[in-house]
Tab-separated table of C-alpha atoms and ligand atoms in Angstrom:
chain	number	residue	atom	x	y	z
N	1298	MET	CA	136.006	-66.437	79.319
N	1299	LEU	CA	135.980	-63.978	82.301
N	1300	ASN	CA	133.786	-61.129	82.110
N	1301	PRO	CA	134.238	-58.932	85.249
N	1302	ASP	CA	131.149	-56.620	85.709
N	1303	TRP	CA	132.901	-54.536	88.281
N	1304	LYS	CA	134.892	-51.371	88.024
N	1305	PRO	CA	137.172	-49.692	90.539
N	1306	ASP	CA	135.818	-46.701	92.350
N	1307	ALA	CA	138.012	-43.653	91.472
N	1308	SER	CA	136.684	-41.679	94.546
N	1309	SER	CA	137.765	-44.339	96.927
N	1310	PRO	CA	140.732	-43.539	99.244
N	1311	LEU	CA	142.150	-46.907	98.265
N	1312	PRO	CA	144.423	-46.649	95.240
N	1313	VAL	CA	142.775	-48.191	92.048
N	1314	TYR	CA	145.556	-50.762	91.594
N	1315	LYS	CA	144.908	-52.007	95.220
N	1316	GLN	CA	141.167	-52.164	94.573
N	1317	ILE	CA	141.905	-54.437	91.439
N	1318	GLU	CA	144.243	-56.478	93.493
N	1319	GLN	CA	141.599	-57.053	96.192
N	1320	TYR	CA	138.882	-57.766	93.554
N	1321	ILE	CA	140.894	-60.460	91.926
N	1322	ARG	CA	142.078	-61.901	95.227
N	1323	GLU	CA	138.603	-62.376	96.483
N	1324	LYS	CA	137.559	-63.994	93.191
N	1325	VAL	CA	140.394	-66.428	93.487
N	1326	LEU	CA	140.061	-67.129	97.242
N	1327	HIS	CA	136.268	-67.788	97.035
N	1328	GLY	CA	136.671	-70.262	94.045
N	1329	GLU	CA	134.815	-67.978	91.561
N	1330	TRP	CA	138.073	-68.047	89.428
N	1331	PRO	CA	139.449	-71.499	90.501
N	1332	PRO	CA	143.051	-72.678	89.866
N	1333	GLY	CA	143.835	-72.667	86.115
N	1334	THR	CA	141.449	-69.866	85.230
N	1335	ARG	CA	143.017	-67.832	82.409
N	1336	LEU	CA	142.828	-64.049	83.051
N	1337	PRO	CA	142.079	-61.774	80.108
N	1338	SER	CA	145.118	-59.925	78.617
N	1339	HIS	CA	146.446	-56.744	80.266
N	1340	ARG	CA	144.936	-54.839	77.375
N	1341	ALA	CA	141.538	-56.405	77.839
N	1342	LEU	CA	141.591	-55.982	81.636
N	1343	SER	CA	142.431	-52.367	81.273
N	1344	ALA	CA	139.492	-51.860	78.964
N	1345	LEU	CA	137.120	-53.897	81.236
N	1346	PHE	CA	138.244	-51.956	84.379
N	1347	GLY	CA	138.471	-48.637	82.607
N	1348	VAL	CA	142.117	-48.046	83.837
N	1349	ASN	CA	145.398	-47.904	82.025
N	1350	ARG	CA	147.680	-50.876	81.510
N	1351	SER	CA	150.251	-49.927	84.073
N	1352	THR	CA	147.617	-49.945	86.774
N	1353	VAL	CA	146.662	-53.514	85.782
N	1354	ALA	CA	150.185	-54.501	85.684
N	1355	ALA	CA	150.782	-53.094	89.201
N	1356	ALA	CA	147.774	-55.218	90.555
N	1357	LEU	CA	148.767	-58.445	88.806
N	1358	ASN	CA	152.447	-57.979	90.036
N	1359	LEU	CA	151.261	-57.871	93.636
N	1360	LEU	CA	148.972	-61.042	93.015
N	1361	SER	CA	151.834	-62.942	91.418
N	1362	ALA	CA	154.242	-61.947	94.179
N	1363	SER	CA	151.814	-63.376	96.746
N	1364	GLY	CA	151.675	-66.574	94.674
N	1365	LEU	CA	147.937	-66.330	93.639
N	1366	LEU	CA	148.694	-65.900	89.866
N	1367	GLU	CA	151.284	-67.183	87.674
N	1368	GLY	CA	152.345	-66.894	84.103
N	1369	ASN	CA	151.454	-69.581	81.620
N	1370	ARG	CA	153.283	-70.973	78.565
N	1371	GLY	CA	151.134	-68.979	76.184
N	1372	GLY	CA	152.359	-65.747	77.769
N	1373	GLY	CA	149.139	-65.096	79.589
N	1374	THR	CA	148.377	-64.998	83.253
N	1375	VAL	CA	146.459	-67.828	85.165
N	1376	VAL	CA	145.237	-68.474	88.628
N	1377	ARG	CA	148.024	-70.569	90.176
N	1378	SER	CA	147.315	-74.294	90.239
N	1379	GLY	CA	150.017	-75.494	92.583
N	1380	PRO	CA	149.746	-75.240	96.357
N	1381	LEU	CA	149.908	-71.795	97.999
N	1382	GLU	CA	151.578	-72.982	101.059
N	1383	PRO	CA	154.585	-75.231	100.730
N	1384	SER	CA	153.160	-77.572	103.334
N	1385	THR	CA	149.766	-78.178	101.251
N	1386	SER	CA	149.795	-80.969	98.775
N	1387	ALA	CA	148.983	-80.351	95.127
N	1388	VAL	CA	145.349	-80.455	94.333
N	1389	LYS	CA	143.718	-81.418	90.921
N	1390	ALA	CA	141.828	-78.501	89.319
N	1391	PRO	CA	137.926	-78.771	89.264
N	1392	ILE	CA	137.091	-80.811	85.987
N	1393	TRP	CA	135.007	-77.910	84.507
N	1394	MET	CA	138.252	-75.978	84.188
N	1395	ASN	CA	138.628	-77.711	80.793
N	1396	ALA	CA	134.919	-77.316	79.851
N	1397	ALA	CA	135.685	-75.296	76.820
N	1398	ASP	CA	137.780	-78.130	75.392
N	1399	GLU	CA	135.822	-81.090	76.538
N	1400	GLY	CA	132.214	-80.221	76.752
N	1401	ILE	CA	129.903	-81.375	73.925
N	1402	HIS	CA	128.881	-77.856	72.895
N	1403	TYR	CA	131.324	-75.747	70.965
N	1404	PRO	CA	132.095	-72.367	72.431
N	1405	ASN	CA	131.132	-69.236	70.504
N	1406	LEU	CA	133.454	-67.794	68.075
N	1407	PRO	CA	135.721	-65.284	69.963
N	1408	VAL	CA	134.265	-62.296	67.838
N	1409	ILE	CA	130.783	-63.471	68.926
N	1410	GLN	CA	131.902	-63.590	72.599
N	1411	THR	CA	133.128	-60.163	72.297
N	1412	ILE	CA	130.005	-58.911	70.590
N	1413	ASN	CA	127.773	-60.521	73.349
N	1414	ARG	CA	129.862	-58.879	75.925
N	1415	MET	CA	129.991	-55.439	74.339
N	1416	GLU	CA	126.231	-55.365	73.556
N	1417	ALA	CA	125.782	-55.045	77.223
N	1418	ALA	CA	128.290	-52.243	77.531
N	1419	SER	CA	127.216	-48.578	77.539
N	1420	GLY	CA	128.536	-46.090	75.001
N	1421	VAL	CA	128.899	-48.464	72.206
N	1422	ILE	CA	127.158	-47.971	68.855
N	1423	ARG	CA	125.790	-51.274	67.744
N	1424	LEU	CA	125.898	-51.128	64.018
N	1425	GLY	CA	125.289	-54.759	63.285
N	1426	THR	CA	122.880	-55.902	65.883
N	1427	GLY	CA	120.075	-58.294	65.293
N	1428	GLU	CA	117.471	-56.858	67.481
N	1429	LEU	CA	115.207	-53.787	67.564
N	1430	SER	CA	116.348	-50.713	69.326
N	1431	PRO	CA	114.603	-50.451	72.782
N	1432	GLU	CA	112.823	-47.251	71.387
N	1433	LEU	CA	110.891	-49.520	68.858
N	1434	LEU	CA	109.867	-52.048	71.415
N	1435	PRO	CA	106.302	-51.786	72.937
N	1436	HIS	CA	107.116	-50.863	76.450
N	1437	GLY	CA	103.697	-49.324	77.239
N	1438	SER	CA	101.745	-52.150	75.858
N	1439	TYR	CA	103.983	-54.646	77.602
N	1440	ASN	CA	103.064	-53.050	81.023
N	1441	GLN	CA	99.396	-53.176	80.020
N	1442	LEU	CA	99.550	-56.789	79.249
N	1443	LEU	CA	101.186	-57.496	82.635
N	1444	ALA	CA	98.516	-55.419	84.419
N	1445	GLU	CA	95.810	-57.261	82.469
N	1446	LEU	CA	97.196	-60.642	83.371
N	1447	SER	CA	97.566	-59.578	86.999
N	1448	ARG	CA	93.871	-59.062	87.317
N	1449	CYS	CA	93.109	-62.837	87.199
N	1450	ARG	CA	94.363	-66.001	88.808
N	1451	ARG	CA	97.632	-66.871	87.053
N	1452	ARG	CA	98.877	-70.466	86.469
N	1453	LEU	CA	101.893	-71.267	88.393
N	1454	SER	CA	102.260	-74.870	87.370
N	1455	TYR	CA	104.540	-76.448	84.784
N	1456	PRO	CA	103.391	-75.834	81.237
N	1457	GLU	CA	101.937	-78.477	78.848
N	1458	PRO	CA	104.703	-80.197	76.734
N	1459	GLN	CA	103.810	-78.242	73.590
N	1460	GLY	CA	103.129	-75.037	75.370
N	1461	CYS	CA	100.084	-73.235	76.715
N	1462	PRO	CA	97.008	-74.041	74.459
N	1463	GLN	CA	95.868	-70.347	74.281
N	1464	LEU	CA	99.355	-69.433	72.874
N	1465	ARG	CA	99.415	-72.328	70.458
N	1466	GLU	CA	95.885	-71.324	69.181
N	1467	ALA	CA	97.042	-67.646	68.928
N	1468	ILE	CA	100.175	-68.754	66.991
N	1469	ALA	CA	98.120	-70.949	64.608
N	1470	ARG	CA	95.841	-67.936	63.669
N	1471	HIS	CA	98.936	-65.722	63.351
N	1472	ALA	CA	100.485	-68.213	61.007
N	1473	ALA	CA	97.272	-68.474	59.014
N	1474	ALA	CA	97.862	-64.746	58.155
N	1475	ASP	CA	100.825	-65.911	56.367
N	1476	GLY	CA	98.885	-68.619	54.504
N	1477	ILE	CA	100.158	-71.342	56.826
N	1478	ARG	CA	97.346	-73.737	57.645
N	1479	ALA	CA	98.065	-75.358	61.054
N	1480	SER	CA	96.064	-76.226	64.115
N	1481	ALA	CA	97.293	-75.634	67.616
N	1482	ALA	CA	98.138	-79.434	67.612
N	1483	SER	CA	100.938	-78.885	65.245
N	1484	VAL	CA	102.555	-75.927	66.993
N	1485	LEU	CA	105.285	-76.236	69.626
N	1486	VAL	CA	106.172	-73.296	71.776
N	1487	VAL	CA	109.906	-72.865	72.283
N	1488	SER	CA	112.138	-70.461	74.272
N	1489	GLY	CA	113.072	-68.503	71.089
N	1490	SER	CA	113.448	-70.135	67.636
N	1491	LEU	CA	117.062	-70.771	68.511
N	1492	GLN	CA	115.834	-73.498	70.782
N	1493	ALA	CA	113.940	-74.987	67.980
N	1494	LEU	CA	117.204	-75.456	65.978
N	1495	HIS	CA	118.766	-77.068	69.020
N	1496	LEU	CA	115.689	-79.377	69.484
N	1497	ILE	CA	115.866	-80.488	65.737
N	1498	SER	CA	119.575	-80.954	65.952
N	1499	VAL	CA	119.350	-83.430	68.933
N	1500	GLY	CA	115.932	-84.929	68.079
N	1501	LEU	CA	115.482	-85.440	64.406
N	1502	LEU	CA	118.946	-86.188	62.892
N	1503	PRO	CA	121.637	-88.786	63.328
N	1504	ARG	CA	125.140	-87.766	64.147
N	1505	GLY	CA	127.207	-87.011	61.124
N	1506	ALA	CA	124.259	-85.839	59.075
N	1507	ALA	CA	124.881	-83.263	56.506
N	1508	ILE	CA	122.673	-80.155	56.355
N	1509	LEU	CA	122.490	-77.937	53.412
N	1510	THR	CA	122.048	-74.148	53.826
N	1511	GLU	CA	122.682	-70.916	52.221
N	1512	LYS	CA	126.096	-69.448	52.396
N	1513	PRO	CA	126.379	-67.041	54.190
N	1514	SER	CA	124.053	-68.231	56.870
N	1515	TYR	CA	123.049	-67.487	60.392
N	1516	LEU	CA	123.710	-71.127	61.083
N	1517	TYR	CA	127.424	-70.614	60.764
N	1518	SER	CA	127.199	-68.002	63.668
N	1519	ILE	CA	125.770	-70.529	66.079
N	1520	HIS	CA	126.933	-73.916	66.674
N	1521	ALA	CA	123.640	-75.757	67.229
N	1522	PHE	CA	124.193	-78.351	64.392
N	1523	GLN	CA	127.909	-78.549	64.516
N	1524	SER	CA	127.868	-79.295	68.325
N	1525	ALA	CA	125.532	-82.127	67.648
N	1526	GLY	CA	127.982	-83.594	65.332
N	1527	MET	CA	126.514	-82.413	62.083
N	1528	LYS	CA	128.168	-80.825	59.120
N	1529	LEU	CA	126.937	-77.737	57.324
N	1530	ILE	CA	127.217	-77.720	53.504
N	1531	GLY	CA	126.991	-74.115	52.256
N	1532	LEU	CA	125.220	-73.416	48.937
N	1533	PRO	CA	125.656	-70.174	46.979
N	1534	MET	CA	122.980	-67.501	46.888
N	1535	ASP	CA	122.287	-64.913	44.342
N	1536	LYS	CA	119.775	-61.992	44.421
N	1537	GLU	CA	116.803	-64.426	44.252
N	1538	GLY	CA	117.997	-66.376	47.319
N	1539	LEU	CA	119.534	-69.823	47.525
N	1540	GLN	CA	120.526	-71.148	44.043
N	1541	THR	CA	118.601	-74.326	43.532
N	1542	GLU	CA	120.541	-75.694	40.474
N	1543	LYS	CA	123.197	-77.298	42.715
N	1544	LEU	CA	120.761	-78.661	45.353
N	1545	ALA	CA	120.220	-82.120	43.892
N	1546	ASP	CA	123.958	-82.765	43.355
N	1547	ALA	CA	124.838	-81.437	46.858
N	1548	ALA	CA	122.252	-83.538	48.470
N	1549	ALA	CA	123.476	-86.720	46.630
N	1550	ALA	CA	127.155	-85.902	47.183
N	1551	TYR	CA	126.810	-85.293	50.910
N	1552	SER	CA	123.865	-87.726	51.418
N	1553	ALA	CA	122.064	-84.717	52.934
N	1554	SER	CA	118.440	-85.219	53.873
N	1555	LEU	CA	117.727	-81.710	55.413
N	1556	LEU	CA	117.964	-78.102	54.148
N	1557	TYR	CA	117.979	-75.190	56.407
N	1558	THR	CA	116.762	-71.912	54.706
N	1559	ASN	CA	115.926	-68.437	55.771
N	1560	PRO	CA	114.263	-67.300	52.427
N	1561	THR	CA	112.668	-64.042	53.568
N	1562	PHE	CA	114.844	-61.132	54.562
N	1563	HIS	CA	117.677	-63.451	54.949
N	1564	ASN	CA	120.122	-63.098	57.848
N	1565	PRO	CA	122.885	-61.855	57.017
N	1566	THR	CA	122.236	-60.747	53.337
N	1567	GLY	CA	118.612	-59.179	53.687
N	1568	ARG	CA	117.763	-61.000	50.364
N	1569	THR	CA	114.352	-62.482	49.859
N	1570	MET	CA	113.830	-65.647	47.775
N	1571	SER	CA	111.598	-65.083	44.698
N	1572	MET	CA	108.297	-66.984	44.254
N	1573	GLU	CA	109.713	-68.780	41.199
N	1574	ARG	CA	112.803	-69.863	43.280
N	1575	ARG	CA	110.452	-71.042	46.125
N	1576	MET	CA	108.562	-73.272	43.762
N	1577	GLN	CA	111.859	-74.585	42.231
N	1578	LEU	CA	113.215	-75.326	45.705
N	1579	LEU	CA	110.122	-77.189	46.786
N	1580	GLU	CA	110.182	-79.231	43.636
N	1581	GLN	CA	113.908	-80.042	43.883
N	1582	ALA	CA	113.405	-80.854	47.570
N	1583	ARG	CA	110.785	-83.297	46.672
N	1584	ALA	CA	112.826	-84.846	43.927
N	1585	SER	CA	115.927	-85.203	46.080
N	1586	GLY	CA	114.182	-86.325	49.249
N	1587	LEU	CA	115.101	-83.332	51.191
N	1588	SER	CA	113.146	-82.013	54.164
N	1589	ILE	CA	113.218	-78.422	54.845
N	1590	ILE	CA	113.605	-76.207	57.896
N	1591	GLU	CA	112.170	-72.796	57.070
N	1592	ASP	CA	113.338	-70.050	59.305
N	1593	GLY	CA	110.771	-67.282	59.272
N	1594	ALA	CA	112.284	-64.993	61.894
N	1595	TYR	CA	111.895	-61.932	59.764
N	1596	ASN	CA	108.931	-62.660	57.628
N	1597	GLU	CA	106.541	-60.153	58.905
N	1598	LEU	CA	109.105	-57.216	58.916
N	1599	TRP	CA	108.496	-56.153	55.323
N	1600	ILE	CA	109.173	-52.519	54.479
N	1601	ASP	CA	108.295	-51.952	50.879
N	1602	HIS	CA	105.784	-54.654	49.941
N	1603	GLU	CA	104.773	-58.170	51.231
N	1604	PRO	CA	107.252	-60.895	50.513
N	1605	PRO	CA	106.220	-64.082	48.611
N	1606	PRO	CA	104.303	-66.534	50.809
N	1607	ALA	CA	106.219	-68.861	53.259
N	1608	LEU	CA	107.487	-72.182	51.887
N	1609	LYS	CA	105.422	-73.786	54.560
N	1610	SER	CA	102.099	-72.362	53.067
N	1611	LEU	CA	102.937	-74.108	49.855
N	1612	ASP	CA	103.709	-77.407	51.448
N	1613	SER	CA	100.982	-79.902	51.607
N	1614	GLU	CA	102.990	-83.020	52.517
N	1615	GLY	CA	104.693	-82.203	55.813
N	1616	ARG	CA	108.033	-81.568	54.163
N	1617	VAL	CA	108.652	-78.132	55.727
N	1618	LEU	CA	109.153	-77.508	59.482
N	1619	TYR	CA	108.594	-73.820	60.004
N	1620	THR	CA	110.222	-71.771	62.797
N	1621	GLY	CA	108.948	-68.427	63.896
N	1622	THR	CA	109.632	-66.016	66.745
N	1623	LEU	CA	108.391	-62.890	68.622
N	1624	SER	CA	111.957	-61.740	69.052
N	1625	LYS	CA	112.314	-59.683	65.890
N	1626	SER	CA	109.141	-57.683	66.445
N	1627	PHE	CA	107.872	-57.713	70.024
N	1628	SER	CA	110.511	-58.766	72.576
N	1629	PRO	CA	113.636	-60.841	72.228
N	1630	GLY	CA	113.746	-61.055	76.053
N	1631	LEU	CA	110.374	-62.667	76.350
N	1632	ARG	CA	112.081	-65.855	74.637
N	1633	ILE	CA	109.024	-66.934	72.638
N	1634	GLY	CA	109.291	-68.731	69.411
N	1635	TRP	CA	107.543	-71.600	67.846
N	1636	VAL	CA	107.780	-74.596	65.438
N	1637	ILE	CA	104.995	-75.654	63.133
N	1638	GLY	CA	105.118	-78.985	61.487
N	1639	PRO	CA	103.657	-82.451	61.346
N	1640	GLU	CA	102.040	-83.553	64.618
N	1641	PRO	CA	104.419	-86.629	65.214
N	1642	VAL	CA	107.488	-84.456	64.644
N	1643	ILE	CA	106.092	-81.691	66.995
N	1644	GLY	CA	105.321	-84.460	69.615
N	1645	ARG	CA	108.931	-85.705	69.450
N	1646	LEU	CA	110.437	-82.231	69.742
N	1647	ALA	CA	108.078	-81.501	72.583
N	1648	ASP	CA	109.177	-84.571	74.339
N	1649	ILE	CA	112.870	-83.552	74.081
N	1650	LYS	CA	111.921	-80.135	75.230
N	1651	MET	CA	110.338	-81.490	78.420
N	1652	GLN	CA	113.596	-83.263	79.174
N	1653	MET	CA	115.446	-79.939	78.616
N	1654	ASP	CA	113.477	-77.384	80.424
N	1655	TYR	CA	109.851	-78.563	81.241
N	1656	GLY	CA	108.428	-75.887	78.992
N	1657	SER	CA	109.076	-72.133	78.278
N	1658	SER	CA	108.213	-69.638	81.042
N	1659	MET	CA	104.511	-69.620	81.794
N	1660	LEU	CA	104.513	-65.894	82.232
N	1661	SER	CA	106.125	-65.392	78.803
N	1662	GLN	CA	103.724	-67.680	77.283
N	1663	GLU	CA	100.700	-65.975	78.766
N	1664	THR	CA	102.019	-62.645	77.879
N	1665	ALA	CA	102.714	-63.631	74.278
N	1666	ALA	CA	99.166	-65.201	74.023
N	1667	LEU	CA	97.552	-62.068	75.190
N	1668	TRP	CA	99.714	-59.914	72.886
N	1669	LEU	CA	98.962	-62.089	69.899
N	1670	SER	CA	95.303	-62.514	70.408
N	1671	SER	CA	94.447	-58.842	71.356
N	1672	GLY	CA	95.301	-57.395	67.979
N	1673	ARG	CA	98.066	-55.414	69.451
N	1674	HIS	CA	100.818	-57.317	67.491
N	1675	GLU	CA	99.365	-56.198	63.988
N	1676	ALA	CA	99.098	-52.582	65.096
N	1677	HIS	CA	102.598	-52.677	66.439
N	1678	LEU	CA	103.864	-54.251	63.180
N	1679	VAL	CA	102.439	-51.313	61.203
N	1680	HIS	CA	104.416	-48.963	63.437
N	1681	ILE	CA	107.794	-50.773	63.225
N	1682	ARG	CA	107.514	-51.274	59.577
N	1683	SER	CA	107.396	-47.584	59.008
N	1684	ARG	CA	110.123	-46.869	61.567
N	1685	LEU	CA	112.351	-49.504	59.950
N	1686	ARG	CA	111.686	-47.986	56.512
N	1687	GLU	CA	113.056	-44.627	57.770
N	1688	ARG	CA	116.107	-46.094	59.481
N	1689	ARG	CA	116.814	-48.232	56.382
N	1690	ASP	CA	116.591	-45.155	54.039
N	1691	HIS	CA	118.699	-43.257	56.374
N	1692	LEU	CA	121.492	-45.873	56.493
N	1693	LEU	CA	121.366	-46.149	52.694
N	1694	GLU	CA	121.736	-42.526	52.342
N	1695	LEU	CA	124.799	-42.439	54.619
N	1696	LEU	CA	126.321	-45.494	52.743
N	1697	HIS	CA	125.772	-43.617	49.668
N	1698	ARG	CA	127.677	-40.608	50.972
N	1699	PHE	CA	130.365	-42.266	52.742
N	1700	PHE	CA	130.857	-45.832	51.078
N	1701	LEU	CA	130.073	-45.391	47.473
N	1702	ASP	CA	133.598	-45.794	46.271
N	1703	ILE	CA	134.642	-48.483	48.621
N	1704	ALA	CA	131.680	-50.759	48.915
N	1705	GLU	CA	128.603	-52.331	47.248
N	1706	TRP	CA	125.242	-53.378	48.547
N	1707	ASP	CA	121.678	-54.087	47.780
N	1708	LYS	CA	118.596	-52.330	49.093
N	1709	PRO	CA	116.699	-54.806	51.353
N	1710	SER	CA	113.001	-54.682	51.241
N	1711	GLY	CA	112.562	-55.845	54.759
N	1712	GLY	CA	114.183	-57.313	57.853
N	1713	PHE	CA	117.107	-55.529	59.562
N	1714	TYR	CA	120.127	-55.990	57.519
N	1715	ILE	CA	122.309	-54.434	54.748
N	1716	TRP	CA	125.081	-56.774	53.606
N	1717	ILE	CA	127.843	-54.611	52.465
N	1718	LYS	CA	130.721	-55.845	50.357
N	1719	LEU	CA	133.930	-53.920	50.719
N	1720	THR	CA	135.668	-53.480	47.321
N	1721	VAL	CA	138.875	-52.540	49.034
N	1722	THR	CA	141.073	-55.081	50.881
N	1723	VAL	CA	140.792	-54.805	54.605
N	1724	PRO	CA	141.439	-57.653	57.155
N	1725	LEU	CA	137.973	-58.081	58.763
N	1726	ARG	CA	139.421	-58.809	62.275
N	1727	ALA	CA	141.436	-55.686	62.199
N	1728	LEU	CA	138.409	-53.823	61.091
N	1729	PHE	CA	136.405	-55.190	63.841
N	1730	GLU	CA	138.883	-54.168	66.534
N	1731	ALA	CA	139.668	-50.843	65.032
N	1732	ALA	CA	135.991	-49.910	64.924
N	1733	LEU	CA	135.469	-51.305	68.493
N	1734	ALA	CA	138.328	-49.013	69.656
N	1735	GLU	CA	136.230	-46.082	68.366
N	1736	GLY	CA	133.102	-47.472	70.149
N	1737	ILE	CA	131.587	-49.148	66.952
N	1738	LEU	CA	130.377	-52.755	67.321
N	1739	LEU	CA	130.342	-54.578	63.895
N	1740	ASN	CA	129.205	-58.055	62.748
N	1741	PRO	CA	131.849	-59.030	60.280
N	1742	GLY	CA	130.936	-61.338	57.270
N	1743	ASP	CA	133.046	-64.210	58.402
N	1744	LEU	CA	130.726	-64.948	61.240
N	1745	TYR	CA	128.210	-66.090	58.566
N	1746	ASP	CA	130.626	-67.720	56.217
N	1747	ARG	CA	134.144	-68.721	57.458
N	1748	ASN	CA	135.792	-67.801	54.056
N	1749	ASP	CA	134.263	-64.476	53.700
N	1750	ARG	CA	136.901	-61.792	53.682
N	1751	GLN	CA	134.903	-58.634	52.437
N	1752	HIS	CA	131.482	-58.273	53.927
N	1753	LEU	CA	129.922	-56.483	56.917
N	1754	ARG	CA	126.387	-57.132	58.173
N	1755	LEU	CA	125.034	-53.698	58.995
N	1756	SER	CA	121.742	-53.352	60.677
N	1757	TYR	CA	119.387	-50.385	60.686
N	1758	ALA	CA	117.242	-51.821	63.624
N	1759	TYR	CA	119.311	-50.822	66.564
N	1760	ALA	CA	121.489	-47.664	66.260
N	1761	SER	CA	119.602	-44.390	66.198
N	1762	ALA	CA	119.749	-42.015	63.295
N	1763	ALA	CA	122.102	-39.767	65.295
N	1764	GLU	CA	124.405	-42.767	66.163
N	1765	MET	CA	124.438	-43.691	62.429
N	1766	ASN	CA	125.407	-40.251	61.530
N	1767	GLY	CA	128.481	-40.428	63.765
N	1768	ALA	CA	129.300	-44.129	63.125
N	1769	VAL	CA	129.091	-44.431	59.302
N	1770	PRO	CA	131.591	-41.558	58.476
N	1771	ALA	CA	133.921	-42.873	61.281
N	1772	LEU	CA	133.658	-46.389	59.902
N	1773	SER	CA	134.393	-45.250	56.428
N	1774	ALA	CA	137.506	-43.382	57.681
N	1775	ILE	CA	138.684	-46.645	59.438
N	1776	VAL	CA	138.122	-48.738	56.231
N	1777	ARG	CA	140.102	-46.256	54.217
N	1778	ARG	CA	142.915	-46.146	56.710
N	1779	LEU	CA	143.165	-49.884	57.010
N	1780	ALA	CA	142.946	-50.352	53.216
N	1781	LYS	CA	145.775	-47.826	52.813
N	1782	THR	CA	147.974	-49.647	55.275
N	1783	GLU	CA	147.148	-52.939	53.461
N	1784	ARG	CA	148.001	-51.476	49.958
N	1785	GLN	CA	151.470	-50.171	51.466
N	1786	GLU	CA	152.384	-53.579	53.138
N	1787	SER	CA	151.402	-55.737	50.065
E	547	LIG	C1	117.497	-66.095	61.098
E	547	LIG	C2	117.314	-66.237	62.569
E	547	LIG	N1	116.782	-67.339	63.115
E	547	LIG	C3	116.738	-67.459	64.328
E	547	LIG	C4	117.213	-66.523	65.369
E	547	LIG	C5	117.019	-66.839	66.779
E	547	LIG	O1	116.078	-65.877	67.335
E	547	LIG	P1	115.300	-66.179	68.746
E	547	LIG	O2	115.881	-67.380	69.350
E	547	LIG	O3	115.383	-64.986	69.440
E	547	LIG	O4	113.820	-66.534	68.294
E	547	LIG	C6	117.708	-65.348	64.805
E	547	LIG	C7	118.274	-64.280	65.708
E	547	LIG	O5	119.071	-63.437	65.306
E	547	LIG	C8	117.749	-65.248	63.393
E	547	LIG	O6	118.444	-64.168	62.848
């Protein structure tokens, strides 16, 4: 998927279509866009370059006339794979041109690719984003940490397999505040908790394994387990979280030996598993021989009251592997997360991590160690909890004003998300595109459950109050418009 980060210069004496023609020509002639590369549609190119479609067409026509581009069977445009000069013999395209079809890892879903691209664009209101707004991130403290670090000699060598000891100790102390008793020896530092899921998928389970999880689930929006040849089995949720009654039957029916759960401020529903349900879950898991991955990405982001204790804190037999992260509170860009679990398992995952990246960035680890051990983290949490509470209440109020007759939702007591269920029929893809055309970026429910047709994951963590004030009424109008068209067509 091409993602040109260039725009023509409207003040240049060279006409815009010629600038585009030159830009693409250079990409092709320097091998950045090798033969067979599929170009985005005219519509997508005109949006990317900020020009109208006829300008794109003029540039592409010139390139086709000179033999650099050609049409493909699907009606798109590709970089020509045949010889440019009649005298040159045909060459085989580089093998990675088929990477998306032949590589082991699945590509992201197209909507996620668009989200990832548009999150970097300016002027877009990110109404579903899973990260804190930059105004909530501790930029001042971060600079202070770096200044403090720069005062003494830093380690420039490769990190230890499980991660820097000071950080692992700080993580163990941090986890103790959550009731999780772990020593530094049972902590593995990872480059974001997403990496933990990848390590688990390639290190602990056989191909073909079935993994039970909530449906909807964050796991459906990434392909960590599916790319490792595993199957996700979604289990229903209610207001208390994952429903445990069907757990034993599902484990037996699919010979599943692992359950992934995100029990606290669940992504995407925002729900929190009750204490009673947690106890049932552990009991059922024990009875069915299930091991558990507990994803605690949002645990500390409570807004109204502390959530029930982590499953890991109730586990005395090493049944639970716990993943945590600094991404949702301190800095997603730092890429620091962790896994806590039985020492032999942590050792196995550390060994795989060493083969993958020789450890997480030492600068990130040292920064994270200082952040956690200096007490700044707790003070920052107090601050962001109250900001998140204001933002959540603001979004709830706007939903009440503009969505009351067309959607339903629950009030989350922490985390980032409100999972709204549209009570009118609207195709989610059309909604995503119509909202994007008006500069609103959404996370549709089918990213978290392929069969979902009616939910949106809204986030109060990123967009400002002013942005929400503009986006929520606009979104309501788009939903009503599409619902009307849908009614008329059915
Ligand atoms: C539930 C959950 N787990 C894990 C992650 C991955 O976070 P990171 O890799 O930044 O730690 C996310 C990010 O959105 C998430 O929502």
